[in-house]
mmCIF file of C-alpha atoms in Angstrom:
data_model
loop_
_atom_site.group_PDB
_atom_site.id
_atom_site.type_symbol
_atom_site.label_atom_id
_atom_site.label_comp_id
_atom_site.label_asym_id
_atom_site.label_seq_id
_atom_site.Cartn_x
_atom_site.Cartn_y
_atom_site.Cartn_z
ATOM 1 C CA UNK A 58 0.000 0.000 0.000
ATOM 2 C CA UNK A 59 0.871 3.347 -0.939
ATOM 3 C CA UNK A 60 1.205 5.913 1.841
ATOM 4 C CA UNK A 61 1.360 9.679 1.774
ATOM 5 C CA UNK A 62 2.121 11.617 4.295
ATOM 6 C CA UNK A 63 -0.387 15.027 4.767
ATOM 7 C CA UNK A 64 1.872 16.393 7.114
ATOM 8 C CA UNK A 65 5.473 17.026 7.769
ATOM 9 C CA UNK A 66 8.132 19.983 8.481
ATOM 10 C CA UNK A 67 11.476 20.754 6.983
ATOM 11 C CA UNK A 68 13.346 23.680 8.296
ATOM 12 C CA UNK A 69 17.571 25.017 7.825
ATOM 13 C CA UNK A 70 18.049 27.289 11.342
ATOM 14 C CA UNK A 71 19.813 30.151 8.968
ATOM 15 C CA UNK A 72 16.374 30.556 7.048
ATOM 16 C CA UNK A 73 15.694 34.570 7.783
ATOM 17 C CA UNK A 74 13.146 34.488 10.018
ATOM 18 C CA UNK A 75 13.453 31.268 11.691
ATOM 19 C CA UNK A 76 11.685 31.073 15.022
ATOM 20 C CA UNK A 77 10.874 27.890 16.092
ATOM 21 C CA UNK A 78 12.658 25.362 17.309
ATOM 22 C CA UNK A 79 14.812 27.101 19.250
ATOM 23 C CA UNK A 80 17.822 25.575 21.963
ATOM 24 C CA UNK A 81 14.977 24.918 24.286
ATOM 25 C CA UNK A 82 14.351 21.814 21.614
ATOM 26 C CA UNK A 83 17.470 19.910 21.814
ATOM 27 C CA UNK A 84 16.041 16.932 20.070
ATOM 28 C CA UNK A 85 14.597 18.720 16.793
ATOM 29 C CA UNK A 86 16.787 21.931 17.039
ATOM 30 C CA UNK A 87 19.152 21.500 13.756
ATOM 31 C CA UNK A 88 18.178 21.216 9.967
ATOM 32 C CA UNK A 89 16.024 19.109 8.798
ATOM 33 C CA UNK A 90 16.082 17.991 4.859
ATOM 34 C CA UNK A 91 13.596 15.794 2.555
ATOM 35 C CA UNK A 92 16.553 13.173 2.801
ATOM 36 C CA UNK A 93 16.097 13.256 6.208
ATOM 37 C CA UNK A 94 12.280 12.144 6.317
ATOM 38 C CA UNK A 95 12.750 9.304 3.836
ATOM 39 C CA UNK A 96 15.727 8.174 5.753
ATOM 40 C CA UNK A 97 13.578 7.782 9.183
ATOM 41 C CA UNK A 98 11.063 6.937 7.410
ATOM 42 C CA UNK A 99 12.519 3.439 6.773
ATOM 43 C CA UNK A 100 10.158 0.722 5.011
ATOM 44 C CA UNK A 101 7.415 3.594 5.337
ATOM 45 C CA UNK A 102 6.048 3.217 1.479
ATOM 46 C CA UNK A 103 5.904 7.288 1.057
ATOM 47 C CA UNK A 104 4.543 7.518 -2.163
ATOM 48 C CA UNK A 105 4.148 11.446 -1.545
ATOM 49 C CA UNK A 106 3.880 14.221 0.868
ATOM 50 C CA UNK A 107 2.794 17.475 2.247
ATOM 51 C CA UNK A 108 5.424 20.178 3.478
ATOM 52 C CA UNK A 109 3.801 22.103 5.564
ATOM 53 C CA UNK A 110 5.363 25.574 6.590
ATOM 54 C CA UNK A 111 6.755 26.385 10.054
ATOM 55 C CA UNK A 112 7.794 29.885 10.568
ATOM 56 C CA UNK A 113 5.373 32.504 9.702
ATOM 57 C CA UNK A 114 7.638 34.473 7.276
ATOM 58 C CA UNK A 115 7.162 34.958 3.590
ATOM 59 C CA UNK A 116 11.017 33.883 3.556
ATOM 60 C CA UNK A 117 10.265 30.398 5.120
ATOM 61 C CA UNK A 118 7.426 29.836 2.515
ATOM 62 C CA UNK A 119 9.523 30.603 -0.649
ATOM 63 C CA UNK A 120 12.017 28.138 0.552
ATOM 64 C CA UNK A 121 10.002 25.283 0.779
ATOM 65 C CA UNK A 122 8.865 26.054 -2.731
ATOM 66 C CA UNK A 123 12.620 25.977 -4.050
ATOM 67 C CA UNK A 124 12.919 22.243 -1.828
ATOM 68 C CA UNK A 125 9.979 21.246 -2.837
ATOM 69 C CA UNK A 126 10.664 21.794 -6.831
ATOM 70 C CA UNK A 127 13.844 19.581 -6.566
ATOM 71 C CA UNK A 128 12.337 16.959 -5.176
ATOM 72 C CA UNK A 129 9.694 14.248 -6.399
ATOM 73 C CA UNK A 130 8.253 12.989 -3.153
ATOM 74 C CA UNK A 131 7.366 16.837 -2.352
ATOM 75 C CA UNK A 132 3.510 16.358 -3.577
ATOM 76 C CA UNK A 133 2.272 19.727 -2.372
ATOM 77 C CA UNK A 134 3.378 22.749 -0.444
ATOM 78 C CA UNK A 135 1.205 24.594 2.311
ATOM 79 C CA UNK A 136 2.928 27.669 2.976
ATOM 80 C CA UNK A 137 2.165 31.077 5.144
ATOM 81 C CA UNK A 138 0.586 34.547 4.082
ATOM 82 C CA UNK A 139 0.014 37.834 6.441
ATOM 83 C CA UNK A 140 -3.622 37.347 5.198
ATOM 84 C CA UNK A 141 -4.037 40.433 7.434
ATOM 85 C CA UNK A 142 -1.486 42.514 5.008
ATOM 86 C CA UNK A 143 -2.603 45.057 2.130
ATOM 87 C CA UNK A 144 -0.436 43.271 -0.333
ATOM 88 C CA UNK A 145 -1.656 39.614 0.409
ATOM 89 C CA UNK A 146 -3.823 38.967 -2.660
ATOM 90 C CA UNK A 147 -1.033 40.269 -4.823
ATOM 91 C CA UNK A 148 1.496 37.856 -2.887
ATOM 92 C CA UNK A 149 -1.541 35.243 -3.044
ATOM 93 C CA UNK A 150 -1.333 35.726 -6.822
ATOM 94 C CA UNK A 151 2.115 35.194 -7.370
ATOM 95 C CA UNK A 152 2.315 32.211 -5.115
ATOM 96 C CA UNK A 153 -0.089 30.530 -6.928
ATOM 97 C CA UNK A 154 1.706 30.390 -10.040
ATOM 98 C CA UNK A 155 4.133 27.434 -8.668
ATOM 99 C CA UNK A 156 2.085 23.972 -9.094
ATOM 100 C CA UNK A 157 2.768 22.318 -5.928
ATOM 101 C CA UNK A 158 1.736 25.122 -3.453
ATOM 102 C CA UNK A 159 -2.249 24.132 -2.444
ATOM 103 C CA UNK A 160 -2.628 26.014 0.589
ATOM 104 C CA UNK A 161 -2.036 28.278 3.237
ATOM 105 C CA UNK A 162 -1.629 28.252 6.943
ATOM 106 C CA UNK A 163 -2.152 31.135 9.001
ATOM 107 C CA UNK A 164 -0.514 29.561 12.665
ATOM 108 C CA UNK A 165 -4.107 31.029 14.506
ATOM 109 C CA UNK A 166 -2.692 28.441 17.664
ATOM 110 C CA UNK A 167 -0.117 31.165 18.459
ATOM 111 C CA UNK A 168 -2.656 34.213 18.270
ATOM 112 C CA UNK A 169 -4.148 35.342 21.018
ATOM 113 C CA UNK A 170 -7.292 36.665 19.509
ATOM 114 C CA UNK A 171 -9.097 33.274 19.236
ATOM 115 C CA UNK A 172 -11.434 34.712 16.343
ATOM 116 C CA UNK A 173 -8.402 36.584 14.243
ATOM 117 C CA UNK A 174 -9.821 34.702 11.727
ATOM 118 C CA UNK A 175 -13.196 36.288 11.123
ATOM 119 C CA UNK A 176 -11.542 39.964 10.769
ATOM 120 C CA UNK A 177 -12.544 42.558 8.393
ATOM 121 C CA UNK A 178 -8.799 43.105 7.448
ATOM 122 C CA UNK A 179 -8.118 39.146 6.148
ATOM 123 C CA UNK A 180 -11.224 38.943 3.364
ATOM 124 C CA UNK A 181 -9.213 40.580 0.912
ATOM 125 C CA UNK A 182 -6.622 37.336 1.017
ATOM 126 C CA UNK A 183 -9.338 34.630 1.703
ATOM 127 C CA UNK A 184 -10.961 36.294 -1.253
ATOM 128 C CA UNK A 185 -7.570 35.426 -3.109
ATOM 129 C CA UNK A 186 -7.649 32.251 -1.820
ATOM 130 C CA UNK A 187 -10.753 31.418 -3.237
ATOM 131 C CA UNK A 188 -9.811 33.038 -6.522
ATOM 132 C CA UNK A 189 -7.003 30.746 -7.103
ATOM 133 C CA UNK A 190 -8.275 27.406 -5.758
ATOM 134 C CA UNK A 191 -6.233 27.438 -2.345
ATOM 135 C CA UNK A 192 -7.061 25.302 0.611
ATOM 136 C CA UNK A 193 -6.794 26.144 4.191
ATOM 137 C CA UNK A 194 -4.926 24.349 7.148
ATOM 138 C CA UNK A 195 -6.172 25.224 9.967
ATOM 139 C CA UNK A 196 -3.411 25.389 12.625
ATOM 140 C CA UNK A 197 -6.173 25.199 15.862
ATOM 141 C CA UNK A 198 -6.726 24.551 19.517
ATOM 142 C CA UNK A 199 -10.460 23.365 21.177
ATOM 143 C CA UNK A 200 -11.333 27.100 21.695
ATOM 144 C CA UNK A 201 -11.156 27.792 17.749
ATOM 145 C CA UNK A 202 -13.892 25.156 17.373
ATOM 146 C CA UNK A 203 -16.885 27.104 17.617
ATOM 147 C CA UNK A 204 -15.182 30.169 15.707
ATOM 148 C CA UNK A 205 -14.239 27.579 12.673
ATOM 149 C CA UNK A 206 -18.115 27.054 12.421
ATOM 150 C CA UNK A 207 -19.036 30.597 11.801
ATOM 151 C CA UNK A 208 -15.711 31.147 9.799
ATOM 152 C CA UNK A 209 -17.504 28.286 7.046
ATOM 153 C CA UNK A 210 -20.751 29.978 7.121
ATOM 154 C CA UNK A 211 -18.866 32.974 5.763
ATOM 155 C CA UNK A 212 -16.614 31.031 3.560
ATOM 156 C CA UNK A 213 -18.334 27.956 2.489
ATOM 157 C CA UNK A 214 -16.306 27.531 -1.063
ATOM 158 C CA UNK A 215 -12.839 27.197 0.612
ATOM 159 C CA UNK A 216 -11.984 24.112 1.763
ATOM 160 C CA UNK A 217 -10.080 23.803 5.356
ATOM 161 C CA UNK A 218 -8.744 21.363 6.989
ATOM 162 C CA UNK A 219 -8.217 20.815 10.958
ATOM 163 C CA UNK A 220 -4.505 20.124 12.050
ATOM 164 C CA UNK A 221 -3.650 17.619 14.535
ATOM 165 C CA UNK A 222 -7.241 16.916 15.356
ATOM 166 C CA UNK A 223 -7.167 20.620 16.853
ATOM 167 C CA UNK A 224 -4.607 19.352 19.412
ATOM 168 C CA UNK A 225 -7.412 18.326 22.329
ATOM 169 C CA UNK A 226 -5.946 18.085 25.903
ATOM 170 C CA UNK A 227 -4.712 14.497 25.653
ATOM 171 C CA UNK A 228 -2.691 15.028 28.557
ATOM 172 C CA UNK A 229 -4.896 16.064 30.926
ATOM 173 C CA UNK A 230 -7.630 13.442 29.538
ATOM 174 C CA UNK A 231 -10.414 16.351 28.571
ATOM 175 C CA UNK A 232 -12.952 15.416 26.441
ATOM 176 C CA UNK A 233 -15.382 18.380 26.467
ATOM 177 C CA UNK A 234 -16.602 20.676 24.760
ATOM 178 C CA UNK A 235 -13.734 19.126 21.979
ATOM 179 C CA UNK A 236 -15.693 16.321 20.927
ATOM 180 C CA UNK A 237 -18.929 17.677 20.221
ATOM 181 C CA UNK A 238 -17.074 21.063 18.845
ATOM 182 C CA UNK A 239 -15.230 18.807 16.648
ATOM 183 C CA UNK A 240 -17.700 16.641 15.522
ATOM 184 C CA UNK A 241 -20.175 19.512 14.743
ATOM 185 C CA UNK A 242 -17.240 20.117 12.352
ATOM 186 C CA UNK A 243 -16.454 17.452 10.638
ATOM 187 C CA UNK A 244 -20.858 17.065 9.783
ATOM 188 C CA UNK A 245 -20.133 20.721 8.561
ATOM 189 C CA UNK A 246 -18.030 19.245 5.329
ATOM 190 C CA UNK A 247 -14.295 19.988 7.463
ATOM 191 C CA UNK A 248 -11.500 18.007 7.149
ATOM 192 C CA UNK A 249 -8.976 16.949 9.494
ATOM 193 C CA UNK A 250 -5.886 15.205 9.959
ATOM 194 C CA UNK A 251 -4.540 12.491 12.330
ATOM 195 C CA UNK A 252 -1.469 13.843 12.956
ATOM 196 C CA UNK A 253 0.237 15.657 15.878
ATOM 197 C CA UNK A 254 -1.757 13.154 18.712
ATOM 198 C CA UNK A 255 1.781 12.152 20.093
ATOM 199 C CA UNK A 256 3.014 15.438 21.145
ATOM 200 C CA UNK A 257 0.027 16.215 23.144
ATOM 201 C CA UNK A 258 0.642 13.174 25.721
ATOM 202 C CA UNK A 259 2.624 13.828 28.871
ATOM 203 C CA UNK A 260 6.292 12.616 28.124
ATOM 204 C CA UNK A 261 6.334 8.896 28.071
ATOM 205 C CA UNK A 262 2.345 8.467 27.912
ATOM 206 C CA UNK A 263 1.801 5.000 26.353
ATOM 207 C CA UNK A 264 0.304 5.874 22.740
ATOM 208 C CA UNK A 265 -2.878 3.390 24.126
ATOM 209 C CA UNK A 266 -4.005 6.420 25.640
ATOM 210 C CA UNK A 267 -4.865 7.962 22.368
ATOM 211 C CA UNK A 268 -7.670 5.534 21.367
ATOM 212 C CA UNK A 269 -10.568 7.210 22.759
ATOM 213 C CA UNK A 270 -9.346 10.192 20.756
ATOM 214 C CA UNK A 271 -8.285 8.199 17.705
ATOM 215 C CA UNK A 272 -11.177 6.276 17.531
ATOM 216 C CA UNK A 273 -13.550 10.234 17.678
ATOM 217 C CA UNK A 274 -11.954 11.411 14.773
ATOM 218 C CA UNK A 275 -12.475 8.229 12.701
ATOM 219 C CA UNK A 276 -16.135 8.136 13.748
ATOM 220 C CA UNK A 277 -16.718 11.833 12.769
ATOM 221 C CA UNK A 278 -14.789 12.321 10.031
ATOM 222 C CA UNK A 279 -14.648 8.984 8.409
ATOM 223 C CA UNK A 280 -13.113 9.327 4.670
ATOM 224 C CA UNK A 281 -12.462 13.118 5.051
ATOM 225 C CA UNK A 282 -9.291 12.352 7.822
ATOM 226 C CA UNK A 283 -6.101 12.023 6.370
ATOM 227 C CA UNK A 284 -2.812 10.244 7.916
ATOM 228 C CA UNK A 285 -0.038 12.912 9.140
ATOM 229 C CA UNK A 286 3.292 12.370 10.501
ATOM 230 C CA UNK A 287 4.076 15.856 12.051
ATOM 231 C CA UNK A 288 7.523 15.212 11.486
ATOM 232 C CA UNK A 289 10.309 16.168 12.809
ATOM 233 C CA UNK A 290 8.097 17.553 15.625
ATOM 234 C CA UNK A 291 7.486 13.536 16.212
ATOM 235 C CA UNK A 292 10.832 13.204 17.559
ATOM 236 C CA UNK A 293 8.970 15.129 20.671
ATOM 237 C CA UNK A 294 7.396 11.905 21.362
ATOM 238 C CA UNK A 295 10.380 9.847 20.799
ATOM 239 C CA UNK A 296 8.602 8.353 17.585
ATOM 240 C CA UNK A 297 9.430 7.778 14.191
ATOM 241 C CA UNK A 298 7.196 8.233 10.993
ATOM 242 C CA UNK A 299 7.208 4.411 11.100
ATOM 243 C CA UNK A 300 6.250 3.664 14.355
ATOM 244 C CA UNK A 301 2.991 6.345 14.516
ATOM 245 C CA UNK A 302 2.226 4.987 11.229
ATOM 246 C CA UNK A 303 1.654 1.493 12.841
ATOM 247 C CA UNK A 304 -0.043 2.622 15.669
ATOM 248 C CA UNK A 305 -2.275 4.865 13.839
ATOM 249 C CA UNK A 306 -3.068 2.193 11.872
ATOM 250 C CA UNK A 307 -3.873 0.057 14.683
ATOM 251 C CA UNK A 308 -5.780 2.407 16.815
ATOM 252 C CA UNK A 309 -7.989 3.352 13.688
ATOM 253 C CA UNK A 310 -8.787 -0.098 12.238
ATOM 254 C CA UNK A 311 -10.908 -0.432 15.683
ATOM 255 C CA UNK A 312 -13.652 1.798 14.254
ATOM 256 C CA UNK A 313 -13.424 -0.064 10.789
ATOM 257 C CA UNK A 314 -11.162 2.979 9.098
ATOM 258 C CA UNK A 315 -10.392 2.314 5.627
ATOM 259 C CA UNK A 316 -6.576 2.108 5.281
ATOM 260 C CA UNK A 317 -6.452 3.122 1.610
ATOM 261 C CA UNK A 318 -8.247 5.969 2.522
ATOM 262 C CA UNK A 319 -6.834 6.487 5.392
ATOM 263 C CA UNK A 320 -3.507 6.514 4.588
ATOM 264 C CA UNK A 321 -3.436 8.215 1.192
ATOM 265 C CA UNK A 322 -6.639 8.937 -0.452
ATOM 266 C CA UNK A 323 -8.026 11.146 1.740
ATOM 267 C CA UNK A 324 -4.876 13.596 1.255
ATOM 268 C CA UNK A 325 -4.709 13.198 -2.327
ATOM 269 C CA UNK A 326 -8.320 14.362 -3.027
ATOM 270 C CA UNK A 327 -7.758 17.191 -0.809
ATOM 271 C CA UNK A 328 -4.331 18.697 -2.084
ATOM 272 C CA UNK A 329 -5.226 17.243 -5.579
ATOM 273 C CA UNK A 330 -2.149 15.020 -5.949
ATOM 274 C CA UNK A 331 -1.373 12.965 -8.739
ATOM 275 C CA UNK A 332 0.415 10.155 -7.076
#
């Protein structure tokens, strides 16, 4: 079986603008190449992936392009616009014009104004967005839920989909209000990855204690959730792409997920991949 992975990070440290991870992150704090991913990777069948962007710089974005235009496995690009900024459509516009980019993601998880998103001063760029068949990853915690509703009410032609299951407080074992927020989502049309789970857990949590959590997201979003390996942020969790592959796997067969789908499909209808 084919896999592709919706959801990974590369980053060099001397990228202008590079924030994030810092010397705080020992583990992940160095560069972190295509080469490297397939190499951890292992027997992983990656037939194609998703770079997703990490820094919110304009900088960071046109990097990934350049990577991701050298290399095959580099299916699609989700990079970063100041959808707040007067020049966004134009920078929209020109983005557009490389074939793998297929969305944007503003990082709304490190903005303190949970409902940033519904401002006056960002329908200019969603407007762009629109105009040039973007898609939108939606970089969330539980108290975006309810904001993501009304945000589709007002933009119910752009697709989005929900990072990391909107990172629900797995290590603290809360439930509520996340799974009826997210649920009320996914019967909305959303989309939403399984991805990201790992890093949530206390360090050394036994990845058992995602099933309840694993098994919600399967039951909600059923062909519209997509396999993720958040990598290198995995390393977090001590994991490789291999191993959370395997235990994804395991923890969603329970509910009767469809692997193909799972695994691959689901993230190639939504970034319109070829592989």
């Amino acid at each position: 079986m084919q896999v592709i992975d919706a959801h990974h990070h590369l980053w060099a440290l001397d990228t202008p603008g590079h924030m994030w991870p810092g010397p705080a992150e020992p583990t992940i704090h160095r560069d972190f190449g295509i080469d490297d991913l397939i190499a951890d990777a292992g027997d992983l069948p990656l037939a194609s992936t998703v770079l997703v962007q990490s820094q919110p710089t304009d900088a960071d974005t046109d990097w990934l392009l350049g990577i991701a235009a050298a290399s095959p496995t580099i299916g699609a690009v989700v990079g970063w616009v100041d959808l707040a900024a007067s020049t966004a459509p134009a920078r929209i516009a020109a983005l557009a014009e490389n074939p793998k980019l297929r969305g944007l993601r503003p990082m709304l998880q490190g903005i303190a104004d949970t409902d940033w998103l519904l401002g006056p001063t960002l329908e200019s760029g969603l407007r762009a967005m629109l105009e040039h068949g973007l898609r939108l990853d939606a970089l969330v915690q539980p108290r975006h839920l309810p904001m993501l509703a009304r945000f589709v009410d007002r933009w119910p032609g752009l697709p989005v989909v929900i990072d990391h299951g909107a990172k629900p407080f797995i290590a603290s074992g809360v439930f509520d209000p996340w799974r009826d927020d997210i649920a009320a989502l996914a019967g909305r049309g959303f989309w939403c990855k399984l991805s990201g789970l790992r890093t949530e857990q206390l360090p050394g949590a036994p990845v058992q204690d995602l099933a309840p959590y694993v098994e919600h997201l399967v039951v909600t979003f059923g062909a519209r959730l997509m396999w993720g390996s958040d990598w290198p942020v995995l390393h977090l969790a001590g994991d490789s792409p291999r191993q959370w592959f395997g235990d994804a796997d395991r923890l969603a067969r329970r509910q009767g997920a469809a692997r193909e789908r799972l695994f691959a499909g689901a993230a190639r209808e939504f970034y319109g991949l070829e592989c």
